[in-house]
Coordinates of C-alpha atoms in Angstrom, one line a residue:
Chain A
M1092 CA 24.5 -11.0 7.5
G1093 CA 28.1 -10.9 6.6
V1094 CA 29.9 -12.1 3.5
P1095 CA 31.2 -15.6 4.2
H1096 CA 34.9 -15.7 4.8
G1097 CA 37.3 -17.7 2.7
K1098 CA 36.9 -20.2 0.0
A1099 CA 34.3 -22.9 0.3
D1100 CA 35.6 -26.4 0.9
R1101 CA 34.0 -27.8 -2.3
S1102 CA 32.0 -26.6 -5.2
A1103 CA 29.6 -27.8 -7.9
S1104 CA 27.7 -26.0 -10.6
V1105 CA 24.4 -26.9 -9.0
I1106 CA 23.6 -27.8 -5.4
I1107 CA 20.3 -29.6 -4.8
I1108 CA 19.2 -29.4 -1.2
G1109 CA 17.3 -32.6 -0.3
A1110 CA 17.7 -36.1 -1.7
G1111 CA 14.0 -37.1 -1.7
H1112 CA 12.0 -38.0 -4.8
A1113 CA 12.0 -34.4 -6.1
G1114 CA 15.8 -33.8 -5.6
L1115 CA 16.5 -37.1 -7.2
A1116 CA 14.3 -36.3 -10.2
M1117 CA 16.2 -33.1 -10.7
S1118 CA 19.5 -34.9 -10.3
R1119 CA 18.5 -37.3 -13.1
C1120 CA 17.5 -34.3 -15.4
L1121 CA 20.8 -32.5 -14.7
S1122 CA 22.8 -35.7 -15.4
E1123 CA 21.0 -36.0 -18.7
R1124 CA 22.3 -32.6 -19.5
S1125 CA 25.8 -33.4 -18.1
I1126 CA 25.5 -30.6 -15.6
D1127 CA 27.7 -31.4 -12.5
H1128 CA 25.8 -31.2 -9.3
V1129 CA 25.6 -32.5 -5.7
L1130 CA 22.6 -33.4 -3.5
L1131 CA 23.0 -32.3 0.1
E1132 CA 20.9 -34.5 2.4
R1133 CA 20.6 -34.0 6.1
G1134 CA 20.0 -37.7 6.7
E1135 CA 19.8 -40.5 4.3
V1136 CA 18.1 -40.6 0.9
G1137 CA 14.3 -40.1 1.4
N1138 CA 14.9 -38.9 4.9
S1139 CA 11.5 -37.3 5.6
W1140 CA 9.8 -40.5 4.6
R1141 CA 12.1 -42.5 6.9
Q1142 CA 11.8 -40.2 9.9
E1143 CA 8.7 -38.1 9.8
R1144 CA 5.8 -40.2 8.7
W1145 CA 3.3 -42.2 10.7
D1146 CA 3.5 -46.0 10.7
S1147 CA 0.3 -46.9 8.8
L1148 CA 0.8 -44.3 6.0
R1149 CA 0.5 -45.4 2.4
L1150 CA 0.7 -43.2 -0.7
L1151 CA -2.5 -41.7 -2.0
T1152 CA -1.6 -42.6 -5.5
P1153 CA -1.7 -46.1 -6.9
N1154 CA 1.6 -47.9 -7.7
W1155 CA 1.0 -47.7 -11.5
L1156 CA 1.1 -43.9 -11.2
T1157 CA 4.1 -43.8 -8.8
R1158 CA 7.0 -43.0 -11.1
L1159 CA 10.1 -40.9 -11.4
P1160 CA 12.0 -39.9 -14.6
G1161 CA 13.0 -43.2 -16.2
F1162 CA 11.8 -45.3 -13.4
R1163 CA 8.4 -46.8 -12.5
Y1164 CA 6.8 -49.4 -10.3
Q1165 CA 7.6 -52.9 -11.6
G1166 CA 5.8 -55.1 -9.0
S1167 CA 2.8 -57.3 -9.1
D1168 CA 0.3 -54.9 -7.5
P1169 CA -0.1 -51.9 -9.8
D1170 CA -3.4 -50.9 -8.2
G1171 CA -2.0 -51.0 -4.7
F1172 CA -0.5 -48.2 -2.6
M1173 CA 3.1 -48.2 -1.4
S1174 CA 3.7 -48.2 2.3
V1175 CA 6.4 -45.8 3.6
A1176 CA 8.9 -48.6 3.8
E1177 CA 8.1 -49.6 0.2
L1178 CA 8.4 -46.0 -1.0
V1179 CA 11.7 -45.6 0.8
A1180 CA 13.0 -48.7 -1.0
F1181 CA 11.6 -47.3 -4.3
I1182 CA 13.4 -44.0 -3.8
D1183 CA 16.6 -45.7 -2.6
T1184 CA 16.7 -48.0 -5.6
Y1185 CA 16.2 -45.0 -7.9
A1186 CA 19.1 -43.1 -6.2
G1187 CA 21.3 -46.1 -7.0
K1188 CA 20.0 -46.5 -10.5
I1189 CA 20.7 -43.0 -11.5
D1190 CA 23.9 -42.9 -9.5
A1191 CA 22.9 -39.7 -7.7
P1192 CA 25.8 -37.8 -6.2
V1193 CA 24.3 -37.6 -2.7
E1194 CA 26.2 -36.2 0.4
T1195 CA 24.4 -37.8 3.3
G1196 CA 24.4 -36.3 6.8
A1197 CA 25.0 -32.9 5.3
T1198 CA 22.4 -30.8 7.2
V1199 CA 22.3 -27.4 5.7
R1200 CA 23.0 -24.6 8.2
S1201 CA 22.8 -21.6 5.9
V1202 CA 22.6 -20.6 2.3
I1203 CA 23.9 -17.2 1.4
P1204 CA 23.8 -15.5 -2.1
T1205 CA 27.3 -14.5 -3.3
S1206 CA 28.5 -12.6 -6.4
A1207 CA 29.1 -15.9 -8.1
G1208 CA 26.0 -17.8 -6.9
Y1209 CA 25.5 -19.4 -3.5
R1210 CA 27.5 -20.5 -0.5
I1211 CA 26.1 -23.3 1.5
E1212 CA 27.3 -24.1 5.0
T1213 CA 26.5 -27.7 6.1
A1214 CA 27.3 -29.9 9.0
R1215 CA 29.9 -31.5 6.8
G1216 CA 31.7 -28.5 5.4
S1217 CA 30.9 -25.7 3.0
W1218 CA 30.0 -25.6 -0.7
S1219 CA 29.8 -23.0 -3.4
S1220 CA 27.5 -23.3 -6.4
K1221 CA 26.4 -21.2 -9.3
A1222 CA 22.8 -22.4 -9.0
L1223 CA 20.7 -23.9 -6.2
V1224 CA 17.6 -26.1 -6.2
L1225 CA 15.5 -26.2 -3.1
A1226 CA 14.1 -29.8 -2.9
S1227 CA 13.8 -30.2 0.9
G1228 CA 10.1 -30.9 0.8
A1229 CA 6.8 -29.1 1.2
F1230 CA 6.3 -30.5 4.7
G1231 CA 9.1 -29.0 6.7
A1232 CA 7.2 -27.2 9.4
P1233 CA 3.6 -27.9 10.7
N1234 CA 1.1 -25.1 10.3
L1235 CA -0.3 -24.6 13.7
P1236 CA -3.0 -22.1 14.5
A1237 CA -1.7 -19.4 16.9
A1238 CA -4.3 -20.6 19.5
A1239 CA -2.4 -23.9 19.8
E1240 CA -0.2 -22.1 22.4
A1241 CA -3.3 -21.5 24.5
I1242 CA -4.0 -25.2 25.0
P1243 CA -3.4 -26.0 28.7
A1244 CA -0.1 -27.8 29.5
G1245 CA -1.9 -30.9 30.8
I1246 CA -3.1 -31.8 27.3
R1247 CA -0.6 -33.5 25.1
Q1248 CA -0.1 -32.2 21.6
F1249 CA 1.1 -34.0 18.5
T1250 CA 1.5 -33.0 14.9
A1251 CA 1.4 -35.3 11.9
K1252 CA 5.2 -35.1 11.9
D1253 CA 5.7 -36.6 15.3
Y1254 CA 2.7 -38.9 15.5
R1255 CA 3.5 -42.5 14.7
N1256 CA 0.6 -44.6 16.1
P1257 CA -2.2 -44.4 18.6
A1258 CA -0.2 -46.1 21.3
Q1259 CA 1.9 -42.9 21.6
L1260 CA -1.2 -41.0 22.8
P1261 CA -2.4 -41.0 26.4
E1262 CA -5.6 -43.0 27.1
G1263 CA -8.7 -40.8 26.8
G1264 CA -10.4 -38.7 24.2
V1265 CA -8.5 -37.1 21.4
L1266 CA -9.3 -33.9 19.4
V1267 CA -8.1 -34.2 15.9
V1268 CA -7.9 -30.9 14.1
G1269 CA -8.1 -31.0 10.3
A1270 CA -10.1 -33.1 7.9
S1271 CA -7.8 -33.6 4.9
A1272 CA -6.3 -37.0 4.2
T1273 CA -4.1 -36.9 7.2
G1274 CA -6.8 -35.8 9.7
L1275 CA -9.2 -38.5 8.5
Q1276 CA -6.7 -41.3 8.5
L1277 CA -5.4 -40.4 12.0
A1278 CA -8.9 -39.9 13.4
E1279 CA -9.9 -43.3 12.2
E1280 CA -7.0 -45.3 13.6
I1281 CA -7.0 -43.4 16.9
H1282 CA -10.7 -43.9 17.3
R1283 CA -10.3 -47.6 16.6
S1284 CA -7.7 -47.8 19.3
G1285 CA -10.4 -47.0 21.9
R1286 CA -9.7 -43.3 22.3
P1287 CA -12.9 -41.5 21.4
V1288 CA -12.2 -38.9 18.7
T1289 CA -13.7 -35.5 18.1
M1290 CA -12.6 -34.1 14.7
A1291 CA -12.6 -30.4 13.9
V1292 CA -13.5 -30.0 10.2
G1293 CA -12.9 -26.9 8.1
E1294 CA -12.6 -26.5 4.4
H1295 CA -12.0 -29.9 2.8
V1296 CA -11.9 -31.8 -0.5
R1297 CA -14.1 -34.9 -0.7
M1298 CA -13.3 -37.6 -3.2
P1299 CA -14.2 -41.3 -3.5
R1300 CA -11.3 -43.7 -3.8
L1301 CA -12.9 -45.6 -6.6
Y1302 CA -15.3 -44.0 -9.1
R1303 CA -17.1 -46.2 -11.6
G1304 CA -14.8 -49.0 -10.6
L1305 CA -11.6 -47.1 -11.3
D1306 CA -9.2 -45.3 -9.0
I1307 CA -10.0 -41.6 -8.8
Q1308 CA -6.3 -40.9 -9.7
Y1309 CA -7.0 -42.6 -13.0
W1310 CA -9.7 -40.1 -13.7
L1311 CA -7.8 -37.1 -12.4
N1312 CA -5.0 -38.1 -14.7
G1313 CA -7.2 -38.9 -17.7
T1314 CA -9.2 -35.7 -17.6
G1315 CA -6.0 -33.7 -17.5
L1316 CA -6.9 -32.0 -14.2
L1317 CA -3.5 -33.1 -12.7
D1318 CA -1.6 -31.6 -15.6
E1319 CA -3.3 -28.2 -15.3
T1320 CA -0.6 -25.6 -14.9
W1321 CA -0.1 -22.7 -12.6
R1322 CA -0.7 -20.3 -15.6
Q1323 CA -4.0 -22.0 -16.5
V1324 CA -5.8 -21.6 -13.2
D1325 CA -7.3 -18.2 -12.7
D1326 CA -6.1 -17.8 -9.0
I1327 CA -3.0 -19.7 -8.3
V1328 CA -2.7 -18.4 -4.8
R1329 CA -6.1 -20.0 -4.0
A1330 CA -5.3 -23.1 -5.9
R1331 CA -2.1 -23.6 -3.8
R1332 CA -4.2 -23.4 -0.7
V1333 CA -6.7 -26.1 -1.6
P1334 CA -6.4 -28.9 1.0
S1335 CA -5.3 -32.3 0.0
P1336 CA -8.2 -34.6 -0.9
Q1337 CA -9.8 -36.9 1.7
L1338 CA -8.2 -40.2 0.5
V1339 CA -6.5 -43.2 2.0
G1340 CA -4.5 -45.9 0.2
T1341 CA -5.6 -49.3 1.5
P1342 CA -5.4 -52.8 0.1
E1343 CA -9.3 -52.9 -0.1
R1344 CA -9.2 -49.5 -2.0
R1345 CA -12.0 -48.1 0.2
S1346 CA -13.2 -44.5 0.4
L1347 CA -12.7 -42.5 3.6
D1348 CA -15.0 -39.6 4.2
L1349 CA -16.8 -37.9 7.0
N1350 CA -19.8 -40.2 6.7
A1351 CA -17.5 -43.2 7.2
L1352 CA -16.0 -41.7 10.3
T1353 CA -19.4 -40.7 11.7
D1354 CA -20.6 -44.3 11.2
Q1355 CA -17.6 -45.5 13.3
G1356 CA -18.5 -43.1 16.1
V1357 CA -16.1 -40.2 15.4
V1358 CA -17.9 -36.9 16.4
I1359 CA -17.4 -34.1 13.8
V1360 CA -17.5 -30.5 14.8
G1361 CA -16.7 -27.2 13.1
R1362 CA -13.3 -25.7 12.3
F1363 CA -11.0 -25.1 15.3
A1364 CA -11.8 -21.5 16.1
G1365 CA -9.8 -20.7 19.1
V1366 CA -9.3 -21.2 22.9
A1367 CA -11.1 -19.1 25.4
G1368 CA -10.0 -19.9 28.9
R1369 CA -10.3 -23.6 29.3
K1370 CA -12.6 -24.0 26.4
V1371 CA -11.8 -24.9 22.8
Q1372 CA -14.2 -23.2 20.5
F1373 CA -15.4 -24.6 17.1
S1374 CA -16.9 -22.6 14.3
G1375 CA -20.6 -22.8 13.6
G1376 CA -19.9 -23.1 9.9
L1377 CA -19.6 -26.9 9.7
R1378 CA -22.6 -27.3 7.5
N1379 CA -21.4 -24.9 4.8
H1380 CA -18.0 -26.5 4.7
C1381 CA -19.7 -29.9 4.1
V1382 CA -22.1 -28.5 1.6
M1383 CA -19.3 -26.9 -0.4
A1384 CA -17.2 -30.2 -0.4
D1385 CA -20.3 -32.1 -1.5
L1386 CA -21.0 -29.7 -4.3
K1387 CA -17.4 -29.7 -5.4
Q1388 CA -17.3 -33.5 -5.4
T1389 CA -20.3 -33.6 -7.6
R1390 CA -18.8 -31.1 -10.0
L1391 CA -15.6 -33.2 -10.2
L1392 CA -17.6 -36.3 -11.0
D1393 CA -19.6 -34.4 -13.6
T1394 CA -16.2 -33.5 -15.2
V1395 CA -15.2 -37.2 -15.0
D1396 CA -18.4 -38.3 -16.6
A1397 CA -18.1 -35.8 -19.4
Y1398 CA -14.6 -37.0 -20.0
A1399 CA -15.6 -40.7 -20.0
R1400 CA -18.5 -39.9 -22.5
D1401 CA -16.4 -37.8 -24.8
A1402 CA -13.5 -40.3 -24.8
G1403 CA -16.0 -43.0 -25.6
L1404 CA -15.0 -45.0 -22.5
T1405 CA -17.5 -47.7 -21.9
L1406 CA -15.6 -51.0 -21.6
G1407 CA -14.8 -52.0 -18.1
I1408 CA -16.1 -49.0 -16.3
G1409 CA -19.1 -48.9 -14.0
A1410 CA -22.3 -46.9 -14.0
V1411 CA -22.4 -43.2 -13.1
E1412 CA -22.5 -42.8 -9.3
R1413 CA -23.4 -40.1 -6.9
F1414 CA -22.7 -40.3 -3.2
E1415 CA -24.7 -39.6 -0.1
A1416 CA -24.5 -36.0 1.1
T1417 CA -22.3 -35.5 4.1
R1418 CA -24.4 -36.1 7.2
V1419 CA -23.9 -33.1 9.5
P1420 CA -25.2 -33.3 13.1
S1421 CA -28.2 -30.9 13.6
S1422 CA -26.4 -29.0 16.4
P1423 CA -22.7 -29.7 16.2
R1424 CA -20.8 -28.9 19.3
L1425 CA -19.4 -25.4 19.5
E1426 CA -17.1 -25.8 22.5
M1427 CA -15.2 -28.4 24.6
D1428 CA -14.0 -28.0 28.1
L1429 CA -10.3 -28.9 28.2
G1430 CA -10.4 -29.1 32.0
S1431 CA -13.2 -31.7 32.1
G1432 CA -10.9 -34.6 31.2
E1433 CA -12.9 -35.3 28.1
I1434 CA -9.8 -35.1 26.0
A1435 CA -6.3 -36.0 26.9
S1436 CA -4.5 -35.0 23.7
V1437 CA -4.8 -32.9 20.5
V1438 CA -3.5 -34.0 17.2
W1439 CA -2.9 -31.2 14.7
A1440 CA -3.5 -32.3 11.1
T1441 CA -3.5 -28.7 9.9
G1442 CA -1.0 -29.0 7.1
F1443 CA 2.6 -28.0 6.6
R1444 CA 4.7 -25.4 5.0
P1445 CA 8.3 -25.7 3.6
D1446 CA 10.9 -24.7 6.1
Y1447 CA 13.7 -22.5 4.6
H1448 CA 14.9 -20.9 7.8
W1449 CA 18.5 -21.4 6.6
L1450 CA 18.0 -19.6 3.4
K1451 CA 19.4 -16.1 4.0
A1452 CA 18.1 -14.4 0.8
P1453 CA 15.4 -11.8 0.2
V1454 CA 13.1 -14.3 -1.5
F1455 CA 10.1 -14.4 0.9
D1456 CA 6.9 -12.4 0.9
R1457 CA 5.5 -10.7 4.0
R1458 CA 4.0 -13.9 5.2
G1459 CA 7.3 -15.7 4.9
R1460 CA 6.3 -17.7 1.8
L1461 CA 8.9 -18.3 -0.9
R1462 CA 8.3 -15.9 -3.8
H1463 CA 8.5 -17.9 -7.1
E1464 CA 7.0 -18.2 -10.5
G1465 CA 6.4 -21.9 -11.2
G1466 CA 9.5 -22.8 -9.2
V1467 CA 11.7 -20.1 -10.6
V1468 CA 12.5 -18.3 -7.4
A1469 CA 12.9 -14.5 -7.2
A1470 CA 16.8 -14.7 -7.1
P1471 CA 19.3 -15.6 -9.9
G1472 CA 19.8 -19.3 -10.4
L1473 CA 17.5 -20.3 -7.5
Y1474 CA 14.8 -22.9 -8.0
A1475 CA 12.2 -24.8 -5.9
L1476 CA 10.6 -28.2 -6.3
G1477 CA 7.9 -30.2 -4.6
H1478 CA 5.6 -27.4 -3.4
T1479 CA 1.9 -27.8 -3.7
F1480 CA 0.8 -26.8 -7.3
L1481 CA 4.4 -25.5 -8.0
R1482 CA 3.9 -25.7 -11.7
R1483 CA 1.0 -28.2 -12.0
R1484 CA -1.8 -29.6 -9.9
K1485 CA 0.3 -32.8 -9.6
S1486 CA 3.4 -31.0 -8.4
S1487 CA 3.4 -32.3 -4.9
F1488 CA 2.8 -35.9 -5.9
I1489 CA 5.7 -38.3 -6.5
H1490 CA 4.8 -38.6 -10.2
G1491 CA 4.5 -34.8 -10.3
A1492 CA 8.2 -34.3 -9.9
E1493 CA 9.2 -35.4 -13.4
D1494 CA 7.6 -32.7 -15.5
D1495 CA 8.5 -29.9 -13.0
A1496 CA 12.1 -31.1 -12.8
R1497 CA 12.4 -31.3 -16.6
D1498 CA 11.0 -27.8 -17.0
L1499 CA 13.2 -26.2 -14.3
S1500 CA 16.3 -28.1 -15.4
S1501 CA 15.8 -26.6 -18.8
H1502 CA 15.6 -23.1 -17.3
L1503 CA 18.6 -23.8 -15.1
A1504 CA 20.7 -25.0 -18.1
C1505 CA 20.0 -21.7 -19.9
Y1506 CA 20.9 -19.8 -16.7
L1507 CA 24.3 -21.6 -16.4
A1508 CA 25.0 -21.2 -20.1
G1509 CA 24.3 -17.5 -19.9
T1510 CA 21.9 -17.7 -22.8
R1511 CA 18.7 -15.8 -22.8
M1512 CA 16.5 -17.4 -20.2
P1513 CA 13.0 -18.5 -21.2
L1514 CA 10.1 -17.0 -19.1
A1515 CA 9.1 -19.3 -16.3
E1516 CA 5.9 -20.1 -18.1
A1517 CA 7.6 -21.0 -21.3
V1518 CA 9.6 -23.8 -19.9
Chain B
M69 CA -14.5 -18.8 -12.4
N70 CA -14.9 -16.7 -15.5
M71 CA -13.8 -13.2 -15.3
P72 CA -16.6 -11.0 -16.6
T73 CA -15.6 -8.4 -19.1
K74 CA -17.5 -5.3 -20.1
T75 CA -18.2 -6.9 -23.5
T76 CA -20.3 -9.7 -22.0
G77 CA -22.6 -7.0 -20.6
S78 CA -25.8 -9.0 -20.7
I79 CA -25.6 -10.1 -17.1
D80 CA -26.3 -7.3 -14.7
N81 CA -27.0 -7.8 -11.1
G82 CA -25.9 -4.2 -10.4
V83 CA -22.6 -5.2 -8.9
N84 CA -19.4 -3.7 -10.2
V85 CA -17.3 -6.8 -10.2
E86 CA -14.5 -5.2 -12.1
A87 CA -14.0 -2.7 -9.4
L88 CA -14.1 -5.4 -6.7
L89 CA -11.5 -7.5 -8.6
G90 CA -9.4 -4.4 -9.1
A91 CA -9.6 -3.7 -5.4
R92 CA -8.7 -7.3 -4.6
E93 CA -5.6 -6.9 -6.7
A94 CA -4.7 -3.5 -5.4
L95 CA -5.1 -4.5 -1.7
T96 CA -3.0 -7.6 -2.2
E97 CA -0.2 -5.3 -3.1
A98 CA -1.0 -2.8 -0.4
P99 CA -2.1 -4.8 2.7
E100 CA -2.1 -1.7 4.9
A101 CA -4.8 -0.1 2.8
A102 CA -7.0 -3.2 3.5
Q103 CA -7.1 -2.4 7.2
F104 CA -10.6 -1.1 7.8
R105 CA -12.3 0.0 11.0
W106 CA -16.1 0.1 11.0
K107 CA -18.0 2.3 13.5
A108 CA -21.3 2.9 15.0
S109 CA -22.3 5.3 17.7
S110 CA -25.3 5.0 20.0
R111 CA -27.4 7.0 22.4
W112 CA -29.8 5.7 25.0
M113 CA -33.2 7.3 24.5
R114 CA -35.5 5.9 27.2
G115 CA -36.3 2.5 28.6
T116 CA -34.9 -0.1 26.3
H117 CA -34.9 2.2 23.3
T118 CA -31.5 3.1 21.9
R119 CA -30.7 5.1 18.7
S120 CA -27.5 4.2 16.9
A121 CA -26.0 5.8 13.8
C122 CA -23.3 5.0 11.3
Q123 CA -21.6 7.4 9.0
G124 CA -17.8 7.6 9.3
F125 CA -15.5 4.6 9.0
F126 CA -11.8 4.2 8.3
G127 CA -10.2 2.4 5.3
L128 CA -7.8 2.7 2.4
G129 CA -5.5 4.5 4.7
E130 CA -7.9 7.4 5.5
A131 CA -11.2 8.5 7.1
Q132 CA -14.2 7.6 4.9
S133 CA -17.8 8.5 5.1
H134 CA -21.2 7.2 4.0
R135 CA -23.2 9.5 1.7
T136 CA -25.3 10.3 4.7
E137 CA -25.8 9.3 8.3
F138 CA -27.9 6.1 8.7
T139 CA -29.8 5.8 12.0
F140 CA -31.3 2.7 13.6
D141 CA -33.7 2.4 16.5
T142 CA -33.5 -0.7 18.7
D143 CA -35.9 -1.5 21.4
H144 CA -37.8 -4.5 22.9
P145 CA -41.3 -5.5 21.9
E146 CA -44.4 -4.9 24.0
V147 CA -44.4 -8.5 25.2
F148 CA -41.3 -7.5 27.1
A149 CA -43.3 -4.5 28.5
S150 CA -41.3 -2.2 26.3
E151 CA -42.4 0.5 23.9
D152 CA -41.3 -1.3 20.7
K153 CA -39.7 1.7 19.0
G154 CA -37.5 -0.5 16.9
A155 CA -36.3 -3.9 16.1
T156 CA -34.6 -5.9 18.8
P157 CA -30.8 -5.8 18.8
V158 CA -30.8 -9.5 18.0
E159 CA -33.0 -8.9 15.0
M160 CA -30.5 -6.4 13.9
V161 CA -27.9 -9.2 13.9
L162 CA -30.3 -11.2 11.6
V163 CA -30.6 -8.1 9.4
G164 CA -26.9 -7.9 9.1
L165 CA -26.6 -11.5 8.2
A166 CA -29.3 -11.2 5.6
G167 CA -27.7 -8.2 4.1
C168 CA -24.2 -9.7 4.0
L169 CA -25.2 -13.1 2.5
T170 CA -27.4 -11.5 -0.1
A171 CA -24.8 -9.0 -1.1
G172 CA -22.4 -12.0 -1.4
I173 CA -24.9 -13.9 -3.6
A174 CA -25.3 -10.9 -6.0
T175 CA -21.5 -10.4 -6.2
V176 CA -20.7 -14.1 -6.8
A177 CA -23.5 -14.4 -9.3
Q178 CA -22.2 -11.4 -11.2
N179 CA -18.7 -12.8 -11.2
R180 CA -20.0 -16.2 -12.4
E181 CA -22.2 -14.5 -15.0
I182 CA -25.5 -15.7 -13.5
Q183 CA -28.4 -13.3 -13.9
L184 CA -30.5 -13.0 -10.8
K185 CA -34.2 -12.3 -11.0
S186 CA -35.1 -12.4 -7.3
V187 CA -33.4 -13.3 -4.1
T188 CA -35.4 -13.5 -0.9
A189 CA -34.5 -14.9 2.4
V190 CA -36.1 -15.6 5.8
I191 CA -33.6 -15.6 8.7
E192 CA -34.6 -17.0 12.0
G193 CA -32.6 -17.2 15.2
S194 CA -33.8 -19.5 18.1
M195 CA -33.2 -18.3 21.6
D196 CA -34.1 -19.6 25.0
L197 CA -34.9 -16.7 27.2
A198 CA -33.8 -18.7 30.3
G199 CA -30.3 -17.5 29.3
I200 CA -30.7 -13.7 29.3
L201 CA -33.2 -13.8 32.2
G202 CA -30.7 -15.7 34.3
I203 CA -33.0 -18.6 34.9
D204 CA -30.6 -21.3 33.8
G205 CA -26.9 -20.8 33.8
D206 CA -26.4 -23.6 31.3
V207 CA -28.4 -21.7 28.7
R208 CA -26.4 -19.2 26.6
N209 CA -27.7 -15.7 26.1
G210 CA -27.3 -15.7 22.3
F211 CA -28.8 -17.7 19.5
E212 CA -28.8 -21.5 19.9
D213 CA -29.3 -21.8 16.2
V214 CA -29.7 -19.6 13.2
Q215 CA -31.7 -20.8 10.2
V216 CA -31.5 -19.0 6.8
T217 CA -33.7 -20.0 4.0
F218 CA -33.0 -18.5 0.6
E219 CA -35.3 -18.5 -2.4
V220 CA -33.3 -17.6 -5.5
D221 CA -34.8 -17.1 -9.0
A222 CA -32.0 -17.0 -11.5
D223 CA -30.9 -18.3 -14.9
A224 CA -29.0 -21.2 -13.3
T225 CA -29.3 -24.8 -12.3
R226 CA -30.2 -25.7 -8.7
E227 CA -26.6 -26.8 -8.2
E228 CA -25.2 -23.5 -9.4
I229 CA -27.6 -21.7 -7.1
E230 CA -26.5 -23.8 -4.1
A231 CA -22.9 -23.1 -5.0
L232 CA -23.7 -19.3 -5.0
V233 CA -25.2 -19.6 -1.6
A234 CA -22.3 -21.7 -0.3
Q235 CA -19.7 -19.3 -1.7
S236 CA -21.5 -16.3 -0.2
Q237 CA -21.2 -17.9 3.2
K238 CA -17.5 -18.6 2.7
R239 CA -16.8 -14.9 1.9
S240 CA -19.3 -13.3 4.4
A241 CA -18.1 -11.1 7.2
V242 CA -21.3 -11.4 9.2
Y243 CA -21.4 -15.1 8.8
D244 CA -17.9 -15.3 10.1
I245 CA -18.8 -13.0 13.0
V246 CA -21.7 -15.1 14.0
T247 CA -20.0 -18.5 13.6
N248 CA -16.6 -17.7 15.1
P249 CA -15.5 -16.2 18.4
T250 CA -14.2 -12.6 18.4
N251 CA -12.2 -10.8 21.0
I252 CA -14.2 -7.9 22.4
T253 CA -13.2 -5.1 24.8
V254 CA -15.9 -3.1 26.4
Q255 CA -14.7 -0.2 28.6
V256 CA -16.0 2.9 30.3
K257 CA -14.5 6.3 29.4

């Protein structure tokens, strides 16, 4: 790629790409340090939340935990879960409160390293900066199995990014692939719409919404599990691959697991294994995936119970609970004929990866993943925010942005000042 | 997961976990060395009797070899009017599954510092012969269902043992081969 020609239209010490919760948290931290910066946003503040989420989605974390640096939920329902509209309003209010310097409609076309930092071409002119923060979100591009291409043309396909509500789907059966929070939530509402759902289930993380009467996030927070850092876990690559827990945020604070879906008539099958001719094939390993999730849930609850005991928590919490093992059909289906008319659409709830196709720098590994140590990217003055387990287990949550942004802004300040930079793990 | 070190020493399932963890690290850095090709060769003897052998394979970027050649006879039993000179090929699949899962249990146990005393398993595969005999086109040739029952005696809780068995499935090649489809090309030279 060539060296960009001419002087950039405008410059800032730091460019933050993306004005969602993570970019705004970083903006606030930089403002506290009086570091001049600009947020480049392709749409409006909180764009992904406005444009790329399904209608019924609510946050998986309760309102009392939904916070950004210097800002927290002030409403009357601390135990509730924000809808997308409420979250957009929350983020919007925050952007105004911190007076974030956001350039809207500035879709980034390319980012190129220069001798002095970075040059950013956008739909609204070019920028140069000394440092750059990638805060465009962890959900840029859906992860689809290669075999998705082999699904016959007559079957409509949707991802969690373009799915809005069941009415979008053709009448008839639906194959939902993926059994994390998204897969379970979509499977449930689609099935309730009268479209019979078959759900392909691979590795998943099972968790009750309430445990001993308190939200599971209360316990995850209290035990310190959410604060565990990328240096504390023994295999960060694996930790970053752990699927999101099976949770849903509803006013009645109910749990959503495979048993609940089975009771409603959803048929569960093994992991999506491939397509052979007209047939979709499912793994025969469903039972083990369920057994592992049940064992891990029990271990998590053991940890919670130990925490409650050691912390002397007795007041206001319920008795120790254990939940029914996941009921697995004795002979789960191994294949489905796509030509039989049994299903009319496939919904891929198979996760996302960040989309940095515009970043023209040698910072990706052989599988196209950003190379970084706790958000300090393998290029001078380049940082990332908002990835799953970037620096802490909570990194991808709204409330996880604060600590990461504080750490990385401190590293960034040293970089700009030309002082000796702390190691990524030290900040 | 606790990384075992040589100083902990008291747990010994005969698995060199340090070497495996070292290999995992090395092969993460050198993905091409992780490309292996396993091989068996076979010769028809007579009737349904075939003798197969394994010795050479490819991996770590070069040709490798077992210490010696291992041979296996497969045949059909007398109830199939055969001479029963070896296990049936489908039983060999069960043998492979047993070996793979058990090796996994020993390895995971070593890694988790769990001393094993005994690990036994019974592996059964159900099959409706209406498939291979062409009686009913709706019946598949292969197993309808495979049941594995482990009995593990170890210094561990029942939950820890269940977790060992679950993790060994997660990391087992033969388990994956049996549960997931594989592209296969059979040609005549």
